[in-house]
Each structure stands twice: as C-alpha cells, then as structure tokens.
C-alpha cells in the first residue's frame, strides 16, 4: 500500500501484521436526492462471490455487510437507481453482481451502473499487470443485462452529484463530488485511499500511473483543504473528515456528525 515508502516510515502511521498486511475497510457511500427520491450508491465492496482462497489471500475476514447496512437505512436493492464504481477493481465492484440460483445477476436490479468508458475498456481487456485486480463477473453480466452507463470525463449524474475521471490509480478511475450548493463532499477513490496517503509522495504500488497520482493529489488535496470539503476515503476507518494544511503538511481531522 505504500510503494517506495520504507516500512520504518509507514509503520509509524499504521501497524502491520506478521505478513506485512495493514487493516483496511472497503467503504461505500449512500447518497439520497431528497428532491427526486432517487438513491445512488458509490462502490459495492468485495461482494459475496470471492472464493475461499481469494478471501484468504486478501485477508477478507468479514462477510459482506453492504445489503444489511442499506436495510438498516431503509434502502432495498431495488430502491437504488444509480451505482457508481470509482473503478472496477474487485474491492470496489465485487458487490455489483451476485449469484442467484446459479446465475450471475445485478445486485441492484433497477440501477444504472456508472463507470468511465476507459475503465470498462481496460477491465474488459486486462493485461499481465492488471489481471489480478479485475474480476470479469463483477461487470460483464451488467453489460449483458443492459445496465451499463459508460461515461467520459466529467458528468453530472444527478443535480449536485458529479463524477470526474482522475487518471492515476487506473486509467479510468473517477472521483465523486457531491454538493448542495453550500457544502461539498469528495469521495476520493484509490489515488488517495486513506489519510495515511496524504503526503504527496506516499503512493501505493498498485497505482498504474504514479506521476498522474501525484498530479491528482497536488490538485485535489489542495482544493479540498482550501475549500473545506468534506472528504470520504475508500479504505479508511474514519469515514468522513476535513483536510487541513499547517506548516506545509496536510493533516486529516475526522468529522463524525
Ligand atoms: Zn481499492
């Protein structure tokens, strides 16, 4: 997760287990458009299709919690009208589909699934480097079911809900920005997976285009700090917070309410 950063440095920020692994969450974001009643979901986690071996390799200890979490908020799968994947890696798109009676079906049967066209192209034709992160079953059945909404660049999906392509982690990664005209929320995606990656040079070895990640971080972290955006990370435990700049260093302060 920390690429070229030496372990003695990153270990001070987050503890590793005996296998050098760090604990990470897979966060999803629920957005309700109160005017139209439409419900959007950003990311679907790793889902329920992983084999025992895959779960062991990735250290995925807990069963999927997304549908139960939605239910506690009064949201049924058929209530979701938009599913946004920041990119199609299995830990973000795994819950897009599930097995029902031996068939792969869309978990959110009435939703359009929104991702960048470039991400779709790259996930559909993975190479030796990217193959381990993309699982065909997470997105191919959606095309067959006519549920794909491929977008290019920056698009407003609902009033105040925008996606924007930010190349770096993958070529077709997108961030999500939500605004009600007063406050703005940025859901970062994996070019900034958690607060530990705020230092500009701290980038993951999983990033396919590291210098693009650096450029994106320079731009978006500065804007988030200057404009006081609420920030939600894809893989952190504090769910929401704000980024501040003091003495040339970015810091993160959790916001719980
Ligand atoms: Zn991820």
mmCIF file of N, CA and C in Angstrom, residues 102-196:
data_model
loop_
_atom_site.group_PDB
_atom_site.id
_atom_site.type_symbol
_atom_site.label_atom_id
_atom_site.label_comp_id
_atom_site.label_asym_id
_atom_site.label_seq_id
_atom_site.Cartn_x
_atom_site.Cartn_y
_atom_site.Cartn_z
ATOM 1 N N UNK A 102 -27.692 -20.033 -9.236
ATOM 2 C CA UNK A 102 -26.676 -20.455 -10.194
ATOM 3 C C UNK A 102 -26.392 -19.436 -11.286
ATOM 4 N N UNK A 103 -27.160 -18.337 -11.334
ATOM 5 C CA UNK A 103 -26.934 -17.323 -12.374
ATOM 6 C C UNK A 103 -26.351 -16.060 -11.744
ATOM 7 N N UNK A 104 -25.504 -15.374 -12.514
ATOM 8 C CA UNK A 104 -24.958 -14.095 -12.055
ATOM 9 C C UNK A 104 -25.939 -12.985 -12.402
ATOM 10 N N UNK A 105 -26.386 -12.253 -11.403
ATOM 11 C CA UNK A 105 -27.367 -11.195 -11.671
ATOM 12 C C UNK A 105 -26.916 -9.891 -11.022
ATOM 13 N N UNK A 106 -27.479 -8.784 -11.507
ATOM 14 C CA UNK A 106 -27.200 -7.479 -10.918
ATOM 15 C C UNK A 106 -27.788 -7.447 -9.503
ATOM 16 N N UNK A 107 -26.966 -7.043 -8.530
ATOM 17 C CA UNK A 107 -27.446 -6.964 -7.146
ATOM 18 C C UNK A 107 -28.493 -5.866 -6.990
ATOM 19 N N UNK A 108 -28.362 -4.820 -7.799
ATOM 20 C CA UNK A 108 -29.300 -3.694 -7.738
ATOM 21 C C UNK A 108 -30.051 -3.682 -9.070
ATOM 22 N N UNK A 109 -31.178 -4.399 -9.116
ATOM 23 C CA UNK A 109 -31.769 -4.771 -10.414
ATOM 24 C C UNK A 109 -32.298 -3.597 -11.223
ATOM 25 N N UNK A 110 -32.596 -2.475 -10.561
ATOM 26 C CA UNK A 110 -33.162 -1.343 -11.326
ATOM 27 C C UNK A 110 -32.128 -0.249 -11.573
ATOM 28 N N UNK A 111 -30.901 -0.474 -11.116
ATOM 29 C CA UNK A 111 -29.902 0.599 -11.176
ATOM 30 C C UNK A 111 -29.178 0.632 -12.512
ATOM 31 N N UNK A 112 -28.776 1.865 -12.908
ATOM 32 C CA UNK A 112 -27.745 2.009 -13.926
ATOM 33 C C UNK A 112 -26.411 1.951 -13.207
ATOM 34 N N UNK A 113 -25.481 1.219 -13.764
ATOM 35 C CA UNK A 113 -24.147 1.116 -13.184
ATOM 36 C C UNK A 113 -23.216 2.045 -13.969
ATOM 37 N N UNK A 114 -22.648 2.998 -13.258
ATOM 38 C CA UNK A 114 -21.918 4.076 -13.924
ATOM 39 C C UNK A 114 -20.421 3.950 -13.703
ATOM 40 N N UNK A 115 -19.680 3.811 -14.767
ATOM 41 C CA UNK A 115 -18.233 3.957 -14.669
ATOM 42 C C UNK A 115 -17.670 4.533 -15.954
ATOM 43 N N UNK A 116 -16.419 4.915 -15.898
ATOM 44 C CA UNK A 116 -15.782 5.556 -17.044
ATOM 45 C C UNK A 116 -15.576 4.531 -18.161
ATOM 46 N N UNK A 117 -15.776 4.996 -19.373
ATOM 47 C CA UNK A 117 -15.613 4.109 -20.529
ATOM 48 C C UNK A 117 -14.191 3.519 -20.572
ATOM 49 N N UNK A 118 -13.194 4.335 -20.244
ATOM 50 C CA UNK A 118 -11.812 3.838 -20.281
ATOM 51 C C UNK A 118 -11.610 2.726 -19.257
ATOM 52 N N UNK A 119 -12.251 2.850 -18.101
ATOM 53 C CA UNK A 119 -12.127 1.812 -17.076
ATOM 54 C C UNK A 119 -12.758 0.509 -17.573
ATOM 55 N N UNK A 120 -13.900 0.651 -18.197
ATOM 56 C CA UNK A 120 -14.591 -0.508 -18.764
ATOM 57 C C UNK A 120 -13.717 -1.194 -19.823
ATOM 58 N N UNK A 121 -13.097 -0.370 -20.677
ATOM 59 C CA UNK A 121 -12.230 -0.935 -21.725
ATOM 60 C C UNK A 121 -11.047 -1.678 -21.097
ATOM 61 N N UNK A 122 -10.425 -1.076 -20.107
ATOM 62 C CA UNK A 122 -9.233 -1.687 -19.508
ATOM 63 C C UNK A 122 -9.594 -2.929 -18.693
ATOM 64 N N UNK A 123 -10.747 -2.876 -18.012
ATOM 65 C CA UNK A 123 -11.168 -4.042 -17.224
ATOM 66 C C UNK A 123 -11.571 -5.194 -18.144
ATOM 67 N N UNK A 124 -12.115 -4.852 -19.316
ATOM 68 C CA UNK A 124 -12.569 -5.878 -20.248
ATOM 69 C C UNK A 124 -11.399 -6.527 -20.983
ATOM 70 N N UNK A 125 -10.249 -5.858 -21.004
ATOM 71 C CA UNK A 125 -9.067 -6.422 -21.677
ATOM 72 C C UNK A 125 -7.847 -6.258 -20.765
ATOM 73 N N UNK A 126 -7.867 -6.933 -19.617
ATOM 74 C CA UNK A 126 -6.761 -6.741 -18.669
ATOM 75 C C UNK A 126 -5.457 -7.316 -19.211
ATOM 76 N N UNK A 127 -4.343 -6.824 -18.712
ATOM 77 C CA UNK A 127 -3.043 -7.341 -19.137
ATOM 78 C C UNK A 127 -2.372 -8.083 -17.983
ATOM 79 N N UNK A 128 -1.133 -8.480 -18.200
ATOM 80 C CA UNK A 128 -0.432 -9.284 -17.198
ATOM 81 C C UNK A 128 -0.310 -8.532 -15.869
ATOM 82 N N UNK A 129 -0.201 -7.224 -15.935
ATOM 83 C CA UNK A 129 -0.047 -6.436 -14.721
ATOM 84 C C UNK A 129 -1.381 -6.247 -13.988
ATOM 85 N N UNK A 130 -2.470 -6.075 -14.754
ATOM 86 C CA UNK A 130 -3.735 -5.661 -14.131
ATOM 87 C C UNK A 130 -4.686 -6.824 -13.853
ATOM 88 N N UNK A 131 -4.349 -7.986 -14.370
ATOM 89 C CA UNK A 131 -5.282 -9.113 -14.358
ATOM 90 C C UNK A 131 -5.764 -9.496 -12.955
ATOM 91 N N UNK A 132 -4.879 -9.407 -11.972
ATOM 92 C CA UNK A 132 -5.237 -9.871 -10.637
ATOM 93 C C UNK A 132 -6.270 -9.001 -9.934
ATOM 94 N N UNK A 133 -6.482 -7.784 -10.432
ATOM 95 C CA UNK A 133 -7.379 -6.851 -9.730
ATOM 96 C C UNK A 133 -8.794 -6.832 -10.294
ATOM 97 N N UNK A 134 -8.935 -7.316 -11.536
ATOM 98 C CA UNK A 134 -10.239 -7.249 -12.197
ATOM 99 C C UNK A 134 -10.888 -8.624 -12.249
ATOM 100 N N UNK A 135 -12.126 -8.715 -11.831
ATOM 101 C CA UNK A 135 -12.873 -9.967 -11.930
ATOM 102 C C UNK A 135 -14.075 -9.735 -12.847
ATOM 103 N N UNK A 136 -13.982 -10.385 -13.984
ATOM 104 C CA UNK A 136 -14.949 -10.265 -15.055
ATOM 105 C C UNK A 136 -16.411 -10.333 -14.578
ATOM 106 N N UNK A 137 -16.668 -11.246 -13.628
ATOM 107 C CA UNK A 137 -18.041 -11.456 -13.157
ATOM 108 C C UNK A 137 -18.621 -10.240 -12.441
ATOM 109 N N UNK A 138 -17.769 -9.283 -12.080
ATOM 110 C CA UNK A 138 -18.262 -8.090 -11.379
ATOM 111 C C UNK A 138 -18.932 -7.088 -12.316
ATOM 112 N N UNK A 139 -18.634 -7.187 -13.636
ATOM 113 C CA UNK A 139 -19.172 -6.161 -14.536
ATOM 114 C C UNK A 139 -19.700 -6.716 -15.867
ATOM 115 N N UNK A 140 -19.132 -7.847 -16.345
ATOM 116 C CA UNK A 140 -19.593 -8.370 -17.642
ATOM 117 C C UNK A 140 -21.092 -8.682 -17.650
ATOM 118 N N UNK A 141 -21.653 -9.284 -16.570
ATOM 119 C CA UNK A 141 -23.099 -9.583 -16.602
ATOM 120 C C UNK A 141 -23.963 -8.317 -16.680
ATOM 121 N N UNK A 142 -23.415 -7.179 -16.269
ATOM 122 C CA UNK A 142 -24.193 -5.934 -16.312
ATOM 123 C C UNK A 142 -24.375 -5.462 -17.750
ATOM 124 N N UNK A 143 -23.370 -5.705 -18.566
ATOM 125 C CA UNK A 143 -23.484 -5.330 -19.980
ATOM 126 C C UNK A 143 -24.564 -6.187 -20.639
ATOM 127 N N UNK A 144 -24.504 -7.497 -20.345
ATOM 128 C CA UNK A 144 -25.499 -8.411 -20.925
ATOM 129 C C UNK A 144 -26.908 -8.017 -20.491
ATOM 130 N N UNK A 145 -27.040 -7.489 -19.269
ATOM 131 C CA UNK A 145 -28.358 -7.117 -18.763
ATOM 132 C C UNK A 145 -28.765 -5.703 -19.177
ATOM 133 N N UNK A 146 -27.893 -5.030 -19.936
ATOM 134 C CA UNK A 146 -28.221 -3.672 -20.403
ATOM 135 C C UNK A 146 -28.223 -2.635 -19.300
ATOM 136 N N UNK A 147 -27.417 -2.841 -18.271
ATOM 137 C CA UNK A 147 -27.454 -1.942 -17.120
ATOM 138 C C UNK A 147 -26.275 -0.975 -17.064
ATOM 139 N N UNK A 148 -25.420 -0.986 -18.096
ATOM 140 C CA UNK A 148 -24.238 -0.129 -18.058
ATOM 141 C C UNK A 148 -24.556 1.296 -18.476
ATOM 142 N N UNK A 149 -23.934 2.260 -17.776
ATOM 143 C CA UNK A 149 -23.959 3.641 -18.243
ATOM 144 C C UNK A 149 -22.513 4.120 -18.262
ATOM 145 N N UNK A 150 -21.889 4.008 -19.426
ATOM 146 C CA UNK A 150 -20.485 4.397 -19.540
ATOM 147 C C UNK A 150 -20.387 5.898 -19.751
ATOM 148 N N UNK A 151 -19.489 6.540 -19.005
ATOM 149 C CA UNK A 151 -19.348 7.995 -19.122
ATOM 150 C C UNK A 151 -17.904 8.336 -19.498
ATOM 151 N N UNK A 152 -17.740 9.557 -20.004
ATOM 152 C CA UNK A 152 -16.415 10.031 -20.412
ATOM 153 C C UNK A 152 -16.113 11.340 -19.689
ATOM 154 N N UNK A 153 -15.056 11.339 -18.879
ATOM 155 C CA UNK A 153 -14.625 12.590 -18.250
ATOM 156 C C UNK A 153 -15.500 12.996 -17.097
ATOM 157 N N UNK A 154 -15.987 14.264 -17.146
ATOM 158 C CA UNK A 154 -16.781 14.790 -16.037
ATOM 159 C C UNK A 154 -18.258 14.842 -16.421
ATOM 160 N N UNK A 155 -19.099 14.278 -15.556
ATOM 161 C CA UNK A 155 -20.530 14.183 -15.859
ATOM 162 C C UNK A 155 -21.329 14.442 -14.585
ATOM 163 N N UNK A 156 -22.423 15.208 -14.695
ATOM 164 C CA UNK A 156 -23.338 15.380 -13.567
ATOM 165 C C UNK A 156 -24.419 14.317 -13.687
ATOM 166 N N UNK A 157 -24.470 13.419 -12.709
ATOM 167 C CA UNK A 157 -25.399 12.280 -12.777
ATOM 168 C C UNK A 157 -26.761 12.631 -12.215
ATOM 169 N N UNK A 158 -26.757 13.400 -11.139
ATOM 170 C CA UNK A 158 -27.969 13.926 -10.519
ATOM 171 C C UNK A 158 -27.637 15.367 -10.149
ATOM 172 N N UNK A 159 -28.622 16.213 -9.882
ATOM 173 C CA UNK A 159 -28.275 17.583 -9.503
ATOM 174 C C UNK A 159 -27.316 17.585 -8.310
ATOM 175 N N UNK A 160 -26.117 18.137 -8.512
ATOM 176 C CA UNK A 160 -25.137 18.213 -7.432
ATOM 177 C C UNK A 160 -24.281 16.973 -7.258
ATOM 178 N N UNK A 161 -24.516 15.946 -8.049
ATOM 179 C CA UNK A 161 -23.714 14.716 -7.949
ATOM 180 C C UNK A 161 -22.907 14.541 -9.235
ATOM 181 N N UNK A 162 -21.596 14.695 -9.119
ATOM 182 C CA UNK A 162 -20.722 14.637 -10.286
ATOM 183 C C UNK A 162 -19.668 13.561 -10.148
ATOM 184 N N UNK A 163 -19.363 12.940 -11.261
ATOM 185 C CA UNK A 163 -18.180 12.089 -11.319
ATOM 186 C C UNK A 163 -17.180 12.765 -12.244
ATOM 187 N N UNK A 164 -15.914 12.493 -11.987
ATOM 188 C CA UNK A 164 -14.863 13.120 -12.787
ATOM 189 C C UNK A 164 -13.704 12.131 -12.913
ATOM 190 N N UNK A 165 -13.272 11.909 -14.142
ATOM 191 C CA UNK A 165 -12.162 10.975 -14.339
ATOM 192 C C UNK A 165 -10.873 11.577 -13.818
ATOM 193 N N UNK A 166 -10.184 10.817 -12.982
ATOM 194 C CA UNK A 166 -8.883 11.238 -12.450
ATOM 195 C C UNK A 166 -7.919 10.076 -12.677
ATOM 196 N N UNK A 167 -7.233 10.145 -13.799
ATOM 197 C CA UNK A 167 -6.328 9.046 -14.150
ATOM 198 C C UNK A 167 -5.176 8.955 -13.162
ATOM 199 N N UNK A 168 -4.800 7.741 -12.808
ATOM 200 C CA UNK A 168 -3.655 7.571 -11.913
ATOM 201 C C UNK A 168 -3.611 6.185 -11.319
ATOM 202 N N UNK A 169 -4.567 5.927 -10.414
ATOM 203 C CA UNK A 169 -4.636 4.578 -9.835
ATOM 204 C C UNK A 169 -4.865 3.576 -10.964
ATOM 205 N N UNK A 170 -5.872 3.876 -11.793
ATOM 206 C CA UNK A 170 -6.025 3.215 -13.092
ATOM 207 C C UNK A 170 -6.276 4.322 -14.108
ATOM 208 N N UNK A 171 -6.348 3.949 -15.387
ATOM 209 C CA UNK A 171 -6.572 4.962 -16.421
ATOM 210 C C UNK A 171 -7.974 5.550 -16.313
ATOM 211 N N UNK A 172 -8.930 4.724 -15.896
ATOM 212 C CA UNK A 172 -10.326 5.176 -15.882
ATOM 213 C C UNK A 172 -10.897 5.383 -14.487
ATOM 214 N N UNK A 173 -10.060 5.652 -13.511
ATOM 215 C CA UNK A 173 -10.584 5.921 -12.167
ATOM 216 C C UNK A 173 -11.349 7.243 -12.161
ATOM 217 N N UNK A 174 -12.459 7.277 -11.412
ATOM 218 C CA UNK A 174 -13.201 8.528 -11.266
ATOM 219 C C UNK A 174 -13.405 8.830 -9.793
ATOM 220 N N UNK A 175 -13.462 10.125 -9.482
ATOM 221 C CA UNK A 175 -13.822 10.548 -8.130
ATOM 222 C C UNK A 175 -15.276 11.002 -8.167
ATOM 223 N N UNK A 176 -15.884 11.091 -6.994
ATOM 224 C CA UNK A 176 -17.280 11.508 -6.884
ATOM 225 C C UNK A 176 -17.323 12.774 -6.035
ATOM 226 N N UNK A 177 -18.028 13.782 -6.537
ATOM 227 C CA UNK A 177 -18.202 15.002 -5.761
ATOM 228 C C UNK A 177 -19.693 15.290 -5.605
ATOM 229 N N UNK A 178 -20.096 15.580 -4.392
ATOM 230 C CA UNK A 178 -21.495 15.866 -4.118
ATOM 231 C C UNK A 178 -21.577 17.246 -3.482
ATOM 232 N N UNK A 179 -22.475 18.088 -3.975
ATOM 233 C CA UNK A 179 -22.630 19.396 -3.356
ATOM 234 C C UNK A 179 -24.096 19.795 -3.307
ATOM 235 N N UNK A 180 -24.457 20.473 -2.242
ATOM 236 C CA UNK A 180 -25.808 21.017 -2.147
ATOM 237 C C UNK A 180 -25.770 22.531 -2.325
ATOM 238 N N UNK A 181 -24.664 23.041 -2.866
ATOM 239 C CA UNK A 181 -24.526 24.480 -3.063
ATOM 240 C C UNK A 181 -23.799 25.146 -1.913
ATOM 241 N N UNK A 182 -23.820 24.500 -0.745
ATOM 242 C CA UNK A 182 -23.093 25.061 0.405
ATOM 243 C C UNK A 182 -21.901 24.172 0.749
ATOM 244 N N UNK A 183 -22.175 22.930 1.078
ATOM 245 C CA UNK A 183 -21.089 22.010 1.436
ATOM 246 C C UNK A 183 -20.768 21.093 0.263
ATOM 247 N N UNK A 184 -19.510 20.691 0.185
ATOM 248 C CA UNK A 184 -19.078 19.753 -0.867
ATOM 249 C C UNK A 184 -18.415 18.549 -0.222
ATOM 250 N N UNK A 185 -18.769 17.378 -0.735
ATOM 251 C CA UNK A 185 -18.157 16.131 -0.278
ATOM 252 C C UNK A 185 -17.365 15.529 -1.438
ATOM 253 N N UNK A 186 -16.137 15.118 -1.158
ATOM 254 C CA UNK A 186 -15.326 14.401 -2.149
ATOM 255 C C UNK A 186 -15.147 12.965 -1.690
ATOM 256 N N UNK A 187 -15.560 12.027 -2.530
ATOM 257 C CA UNK A 187 -15.245 10.614 -2.295
ATOM 258 C C UNK A 187 -14.028 10.325 -3.171
ATOM 259 N N UNK A 188 -12.912 9.982 -2.531
ATOM 260 C CA UNK A 188 -11.623 10.140 -3.189
ATOM 261 C C UNK A 188 -11.296 9.116 -4.261
ATOM 262 N N UNK A 189 -11.703 7.897 -4.065
ATOM 263 C CA UNK A 189 -11.182 6.776 -4.851
ATOM 264 C C UNK A 189 -9.738 6.499 -4.443
ATOM 265 N N UNK A 190 -9.087 5.569 -5.159
ATOM 266 C CA UNK A 190 -7.852 4.989 -4.618
ATOM 267 C C UNK A 190 -6.574 5.767 -4.905
ATOM 268 N N UNK A 191 -6.669 6.924 -5.567
ATOM 269 C CA UNK A 191 -5.443 7.718 -5.658
ATOM 270 C C UNK A 191 -5.140 8.339 -4.287
ATOM 271 N N UNK A 192 -6.152 8.296 -3.405
ATOM 272 C CA UNK A 192 -5.988 8.759 -2.025
ATOM 273 C C UNK A 192 -6.861 7.848 -1.145
ATOM 274 N N UNK A 193 -6.376 6.607 -0.904
ATOM 275 C CA UNK A 193 -7.253 5.614 -0.280
ATOM 276 C C UNK A 193 -7.526 5.850 1.199
ATOM 277 N N UNK A 194 -6.637 6.555 1.869
ATOM 278 C CA UNK A 194 -6.835 6.818 3.302
ATOM 279 C C UNK A 194 -5.983 8.007 3.724
ATOM 280 N N UNK A 195 -6.119 8.382 4.974
ATOM 281 C CA UNK A 195 -5.418 9.581 5.457
ATOM 282 C C UNK A 195 -3.911 9.387 5.477
ATOM 283 N N UNK A 196 -3.450 8.155 5.526
ATOM 284 C CA UNK A 196 -2.007 7.916 5.565
ATOM 285 C C UNK A 196 -1.333 8.275 4.243
#
